[in-house]
């Protein structure tokens, strides 16, 4: 194992993941879903806490892992989470209930993100967490940047896409989409951006006031 791999593994291992989140993680793995890593969850929670997030949009509910992390650090936040798979959404709903999250703090929407997002109010959210269909990551981020308020943040996990984005020889559609996104964001003056290597990469974009 390389030194870098050891650092990534250590960053995940030192995270103290609450039992409701760990349970949702186990459900995800049982269903063949790859949840965000504990380190990505912890970093996302830190951003939610630092920005005092009140309104959060999540693209891709999964079994509730990322949603639970975001809500854990924002006790007054309301999460709107979009998921196309009804089976996953049912498991996530139970995950939120098991964690003691009040029903009025979670709004689950069934549907494709690209159908739902255009109907949502722009400049209205503190955080948009983009973890939906990876082939649509650029479109989802564009919507996310429209939805967040000035000074709001768009979070994109898996931004290094299985370690392939940094390798120019990897040119499949999903890898190319993530690479294009990272490069375009790096060249943009409209946002303050950083790419963290935790997990499989966490791209963070904060819009300027």
mmCIF file of C-alpha atoms in Angstrom:
data_model
loop_
_atom_site.group_PDB
_atom_site.id
_atom_site.type_symbol
_atom_site.label_atom_id
_atom_site.label_comp_id
_atom_site.label_asym_id
_atom_site.label_seq_id
_atom_site.Cartn_x
_atom_site.Cartn_y
_atom_site.Cartn_z
ATOM 1 C CA UNK A 1 0.000 0.000 0.000
ATOM 2 C CA UNK A 2 1.373 3.409 -0.987
ATOM 3 C CA UNK A 3 1.836 6.228 1.505
ATOM 4 C CA UNK A 4 -1.049 8.090 -0.136
ATOM 5 C CA UNK A 5 -3.346 5.062 0.146
ATOM 6 C CA UNK A 6 -2.358 4.726 3.792
ATOM 7 C CA UNK A 7 -3.285 8.355 4.413
ATOM 8 C CA UNK A 8 -6.685 7.906 2.747
ATOM 9 C CA UNK A 9 -7.368 4.783 4.781
ATOM 10 C CA UNK A 10 -6.307 6.517 7.987
ATOM 11 C CA UNK A 11 -8.538 9.517 7.247
ATOM 12 C CA UNK A 12 -11.517 7.157 7.032
ATOM 13 C CA UNK A 13 -10.583 5.071 10.039
ATOM 14 C CA UNK A 14 -10.283 7.975 12.469
ATOM 15 C CA UNK A 15 -13.863 9.114 11.786
ATOM 16 C CA UNK A 16 -16.247 8.232 14.597
ATOM 17 C CA UNK A 17 -19.365 7.390 12.603
ATOM 18 C CA UNK A 18 -22.590 7.399 14.609
ATOM 19 C CA UNK A 19 -24.460 4.089 14.697
ATOM 20 C CA UNK A 20 -27.449 5.287 12.590
ATOM 21 C CA UNK A 21 -25.035 6.336 9.849
ATOM 22 C CA UNK A 22 -23.055 3.101 10.147
ATOM 23 C CA UNK A 23 -26.321 1.166 9.885
ATOM 24 C CA UNK A 24 -27.340 3.085 6.763
ATOM 25 C CA UNK A 25 -23.886 2.338 5.353
ATOM 26 C CA UNK A 26 -24.370 -1.387 5.954
ATOM 27 C CA UNK A 27 -27.740 -1.252 4.208
ATOM 28 C CA UNK A 28 -26.130 0.473 1.228
ATOM 29 C CA UNK A 29 -23.441 -2.158 0.885
ATOM 30 C CA UNK A 30 -26.024 -4.941 1.202
ATOM 31 C CA UNK A 31 -27.967 -3.356 -1.670
ATOM 32 C CA UNK A 32 -24.890 -2.968 -3.846
ATOM 33 C CA UNK A 33 -24.715 0.799 -3.392
ATOM 34 C CA UNK A 34 -21.384 2.515 -2.730
ATOM 35 C CA UNK A 35 -21.975 5.200 -0.081
ATOM 36 C CA UNK A 36 -19.690 8.153 0.477
ATOM 37 C CA UNK A 37 -16.695 7.379 2.673
ATOM 38 C CA UNK A 38 -16.683 8.324 6.370
ATOM 39 C CA UNK A 39 -14.043 10.997 5.689
ATOM 40 C CA UNK A 40 -16.174 12.582 2.960
ATOM 41 C CA UNK A 41 -19.157 12.487 5.297
ATOM 42 C CA UNK A 42 -17.208 14.157 8.085
ATOM 43 C CA UNK A 43 -15.842 16.862 5.790
ATOM 44 C CA UNK A 44 -19.314 17.550 4.384
ATOM 45 C CA UNK A 45 -20.693 17.801 7.907
ATOM 46 C CA UNK A 46 -17.962 20.257 8.824
ATOM 47 C CA UNK A 47 -18.897 22.471 5.866
ATOM 48 C CA UNK A 48 -22.568 22.303 6.837
ATOM 49 C CA UNK A 49 -21.708 23.319 10.396
ATOM 50 C CA UNK A 50 -19.309 26.088 9.357
ATOM 51 C CA UNK A 51 -21.889 27.646 7.052
ATOM 52 C CA UNK A 52 -24.748 27.220 9.553
ATOM 53 C CA UNK A 53 -26.700 25.525 6.786
ATOM 54 C CA UNK A 54 -30.477 25.810 7.049
ATOM 55 C CA UNK A 55 -31.611 24.517 3.662
ATOM 56 C CA UNK A 56 -29.827 21.627 1.960
ATOM 57 C CA UNK A 57 -30.519 19.849 -1.320
ATOM 58 C CA UNK A 58 -29.160 16.373 -1.924
ATOM 59 C CA UNK A 59 -29.082 14.769 -5.366
ATOM 60 C CA UNK A 60 -29.003 11.033 -4.792
ATOM 61 C CA UNK A 61 -30.492 9.919 -1.471
ATOM 62 C CA UNK A 62 -29.102 6.395 -1.470
ATOM 63 C CA UNK A 63 -29.820 4.772 1.879
ATOM 64 C CA UNK A 64 -29.379 8.042 3.763
ATOM 65 C CA UNK A 65 -25.659 8.039 4.585
ATOM 66 C CA UNK A 66 -24.787 11.471 3.192
ATOM 67 C CA UNK A 67 -28.068 13.013 4.307
ATOM 68 C CA UNK A 68 -27.502 11.841 7.877
ATOM 69 C CA UNK A 69 -23.983 13.271 7.865
ATOM 70 C CA UNK A 70 -25.210 16.663 6.640
ATOM 71 C CA UNK A 71 -28.066 16.830 9.146
ATOM 72 C CA UNK A 72 -25.876 15.675 12.016
ATOM 73 C CA UNK A 73 -23.959 18.949 11.929
ATOM 74 C CA UNK A 74 -26.902 21.227 11.193
ATOM 75 C CA UNK A 75 -29.549 20.749 13.895
ATOM 76 C CA UNK A 76 -31.954 23.264 12.342
ATOM 77 C CA UNK A 77 -31.415 22.352 8.715
ATOM 78 C CA UNK A 78 -34.072 20.965 6.397
ATOM 79 C CA UNK A 79 -32.926 18.409 3.812
ATOM 80 C CA UNK A 80 -34.581 18.039 0.415
ATOM 81 C CA UNK A 81 -33.319 14.809 -1.126
ATOM 82 C CA UNK A 82 -33.981 13.587 -4.668
ATOM 83 C CA UNK A 83 -33.862 9.886 -5.563
ATOM 84 C CA UNK A 84 -35.158 7.982 -8.597
ATOM 85 C CA UNK A 85 -35.149 4.550 -6.933
ATOM 86 C CA UNK A 86 -38.169 4.057 -4.670
ATOM 87 C CA UNK A 87 -36.593 1.071 -2.899
ATOM 88 C CA UNK A 88 -33.587 3.130 -1.858
ATOM 89 C CA UNK A 89 -35.832 5.965 -0.796
ATOM 90 C CA UNK A 90 -37.809 3.647 1.499
ATOM 91 C CA UNK A 91 -34.612 2.467 3.179
ATOM 92 C CA UNK A 92 -33.412 6.064 3.553
ATOM 93 C CA UNK A 93 -36.701 7.106 5.125
ATOM 94 C CA UNK A 94 -36.251 4.383 7.734
ATOM 95 C CA UNK A 95 -32.642 5.470 8.263
ATOM 96 C CA UNK A 96 -33.751 9.013 9.073
ATOM 97 C CA UNK A 97 -36.460 7.706 11.403
ATOM 98 C CA UNK A 98 -34.027 5.421 13.198
ATOM 99 C CA UNK A 99 -31.666 8.366 13.689
ATOM 100 C CA UNK A 100 -34.424 10.368 15.380
ATOM 101 C CA UNK A 101 -34.619 12.971 12.615
ATOM 102 C CA UNK A 102 -37.959 14.782 12.821
ATOM 103 C CA UNK A 103 -40.136 14.178 9.732
ATOM 104 C CA UNK A 104 -40.410 17.915 9.046
ATOM 105 C CA UNK A 105 -36.636 18.095 8.576
ATOM 106 C CA UNK A 106 -36.537 15.692 5.614
ATOM 107 C CA UNK A 107 -38.353 16.060 2.314
ATOM 108 C CA UNK A 108 -37.876 13.078 0.020
ATOM 109 C CA UNK A 109 -38.694 13.581 -3.651
ATOM 110 C CA UNK A 110 -39.023 10.634 -6.016
ATOM 111 C CA UNK A 111 -37.840 11.372 -9.530
ATOM 112 C CA UNK A 112 -34.943 11.981 -11.864
ATOM 113 C CA UNK A 113 -32.781 14.875 -10.748
ATOM 114 C CA UNK A 114 -32.825 16.572 -14.146
ATOM 115 C CA UNK A 115 -36.639 16.540 -14.060
ATOM 116 C CA UNK A 116 -36.915 17.838 -10.491
ATOM 117 C CA UNK A 117 -34.132 20.433 -10.265
ATOM 118 C CA UNK A 118 -35.473 22.873 -12.893
ATOM 119 C CA UNK A 119 -38.622 23.314 -10.769
ATOM 120 C CA UNK A 120 -36.723 24.286 -7.630
ATOM 121 C CA UNK A 121 -36.193 27.893 -6.555
ATOM 122 C CA UNK A 122 -32.871 29.472 -7.438
ATOM 123 C CA UNK A 123 -30.667 31.235 -4.873
ATOM 124 C CA UNK A 124 -32.552 29.457 -2.071
ATOM 125 C CA UNK A 125 -30.218 26.851 -0.582
ATOM 126 C CA UNK A 126 -27.089 26.868 1.534
ATOM 127 C CA UNK A 127 -25.680 23.552 0.292
ATOM 128 C CA UNK A 128 -26.348 21.347 -2.717
ATOM 129 C CA UNK A 129 -24.814 17.886 -2.423
ATOM 130 C CA UNK A 130 -24.383 16.307 -5.876
ATOM 131 C CA UNK A 131 -24.189 12.514 -5.732
ATOM 132 C CA UNK A 132 -26.614 11.403 -8.420
ATOM 133 C CA UNK A 133 -26.051 9.770 -11.800
ATOM 134 C CA UNK A 134 -22.313 10.305 -12.468
ATOM 135 C CA UNK A 135 -22.960 10.614 -16.196
ATOM 136 C CA UNK A 136 -25.012 13.747 -15.430
ATOM 137 C CA UNK A 137 -22.599 15.341 -12.978
ATOM 138 C CA UNK A 138 -21.957 18.473 -15.063
ATOM 139 C CA UNK A 139 -25.668 19.179 -15.566
ATOM 140 C CA UNK A 140 -26.386 18.525 -11.889
ATOM 141 C CA UNK A 141 -23.621 20.877 -10.776
ATOM 142 C CA UNK A 142 -24.924 23.581 -13.114
ATOM 143 C CA UNK A 143 -28.319 23.261 -11.441
ATOM 144 C CA UNK A 144 -26.657 23.215 -8.028
ATOM 145 C CA UNK A 145 -24.867 26.496 -8.704
ATOM 146 C CA UNK A 146 -28.188 28.024 -9.736
ATOM 147 C CA UNK A 147 -29.942 26.797 -6.589
ATOM 148 C CA UNK A 148 -27.436 27.909 -3.951
ATOM 149 C CA UNK A 149 -27.584 31.394 -2.494
ATOM 150 C CA UNK A 150 -24.620 33.794 -2.903
ATOM 151 C CA UNK A 151 -21.959 32.321 -0.651
ATOM 152 C CA UNK A 152 -23.626 28.893 -0.836
ATOM 153 C CA UNK A 153 -21.685 25.709 -1.474
ATOM 154 C CA UNK A 154 -21.997 22.851 -3.954
ATOM 155 C CA UNK A 155 -20.345 19.616 -2.830
ATOM 156 C CA UNK A 156 -19.415 16.919 -5.348
ATOM 157 C CA UNK A 157 -18.172 13.609 -3.928
ATOM 158 C CA UNK A 158 -16.400 11.051 -6.159
ATOM 159 C CA UNK A 159 -14.790 13.916 -8.073
ATOM 160 C CA UNK A 160 -11.660 11.828 -8.702
ATOM 161 C CA UNK A 161 -13.875 8.989 -9.971
ATOM 162 C CA UNK A 162 -12.160 5.810 -8.811
ATOM 163 C CA UNK A 163 -8.757 7.458 -9.177
ATOM 164 C CA UNK A 164 -9.183 7.752 -12.937
ATOM 165 C CA UNK A 165 -9.591 11.526 -13.333
ATOM 166 C CA UNK A 166 -5.902 12.242 -12.722
ATOM 167 C CA UNK A 167 -4.866 9.780 -15.451
ATOM 168 C CA UNK A 168 -5.220 11.452 -18.887
ATOM 169 C CA UNK A 169 -5.195 8.025 -20.529
ATOM 170 C CA UNK A 170 -8.585 7.280 -18.958
ATOM 171 C CA UNK A 171 -11.176 8.660 -21.365
ATOM 172 C CA UNK A 172 -14.453 6.888 -20.652
ATOM 173 C CA UNK A 173 -17.547 9.089 -20.561
ATOM 174 C CA UNK A 174 -17.913 9.398 -16.782
ATOM 175 C CA UNK A 175 -14.205 10.003 -16.144
ATOM 176 C CA UNK A 176 -14.135 12.633 -18.880
ATOM 177 C CA UNK A 177 -17.186 14.366 -17.386
ATOM 178 C CA UNK A 178 -15.597 14.615 -13.954
ATOM 179 C CA UNK A 179 -12.269 15.731 -15.425
ATOM 180 C CA UNK A 180 -13.994 18.422 -17.503
ATOM 181 C CA UNK A 181 -15.919 19.597 -14.444
ATOM 182 C CA UNK A 182 -12.793 19.855 -12.287
ATOM 183 C CA UNK A 183 -10.863 21.709 -14.995
ATOM 184 C CA UNK A 184 -13.686 24.150 -15.747
ATOM 185 C CA UNK A 185 -14.202 24.922 -12.071
ATOM 186 C CA UNK A 186 -10.480 25.481 -11.573
ATOM 187 C CA UNK A 187 -10.558 28.086 -14.356
ATOM 188 C CA UNK A 188 -13.710 29.849 -13.127
ATOM 189 C CA UNK A 189 -13.718 33.175 -11.291
ATOM 190 C CA UNK A 190 -17.350 32.755 -10.261
ATOM 191 C CA UNK A 191 -16.593 30.376 -7.402
ATOM 192 C CA UNK A 192 -14.032 29.694 -4.709
ATOM 193 C CA UNK A 193 -13.135 26.039 -5.236
ATOM 194 C CA UNK A 194 -11.034 23.281 -3.743
ATOM 195 C CA UNK A 195 -10.586 19.612 -4.573
ATOM 196 C CA UNK A 196 -9.967 17.460 -1.521
ATOM 197 C CA UNK A 197 -8.499 13.980 -2.042
ATOM 198 C CA UNK A 198 -10.500 12.405 0.831
ATOM 199 C CA UNK A 199 -12.419 9.295 -0.157
ATOM 200 C CA UNK A 200 -12.664 9.332 -3.929
ATOM 201 C CA UNK A 201 -12.354 13.111 -4.013
ATOM 202 C CA UNK A 202 -14.616 15.897 -2.761
ATOM 203 C CA UNK A 203 -14.966 18.956 -5.008
ATOM 204 C CA UNK A 204 -16.145 22.013 -3.054
ATOM 205 C CA UNK A 205 -17.520 25.086 -4.832
ATOM 206 C CA UNK A 206 -18.611 28.199 -2.960
ATOM 207 C CA UNK A 207 -20.248 30.939 -4.990
ATOM 208 C CA UNK A 208 -18.997 34.474 -4.569
ATOM 209 C CA UNK A 209 -21.099 37.227 -2.995
#
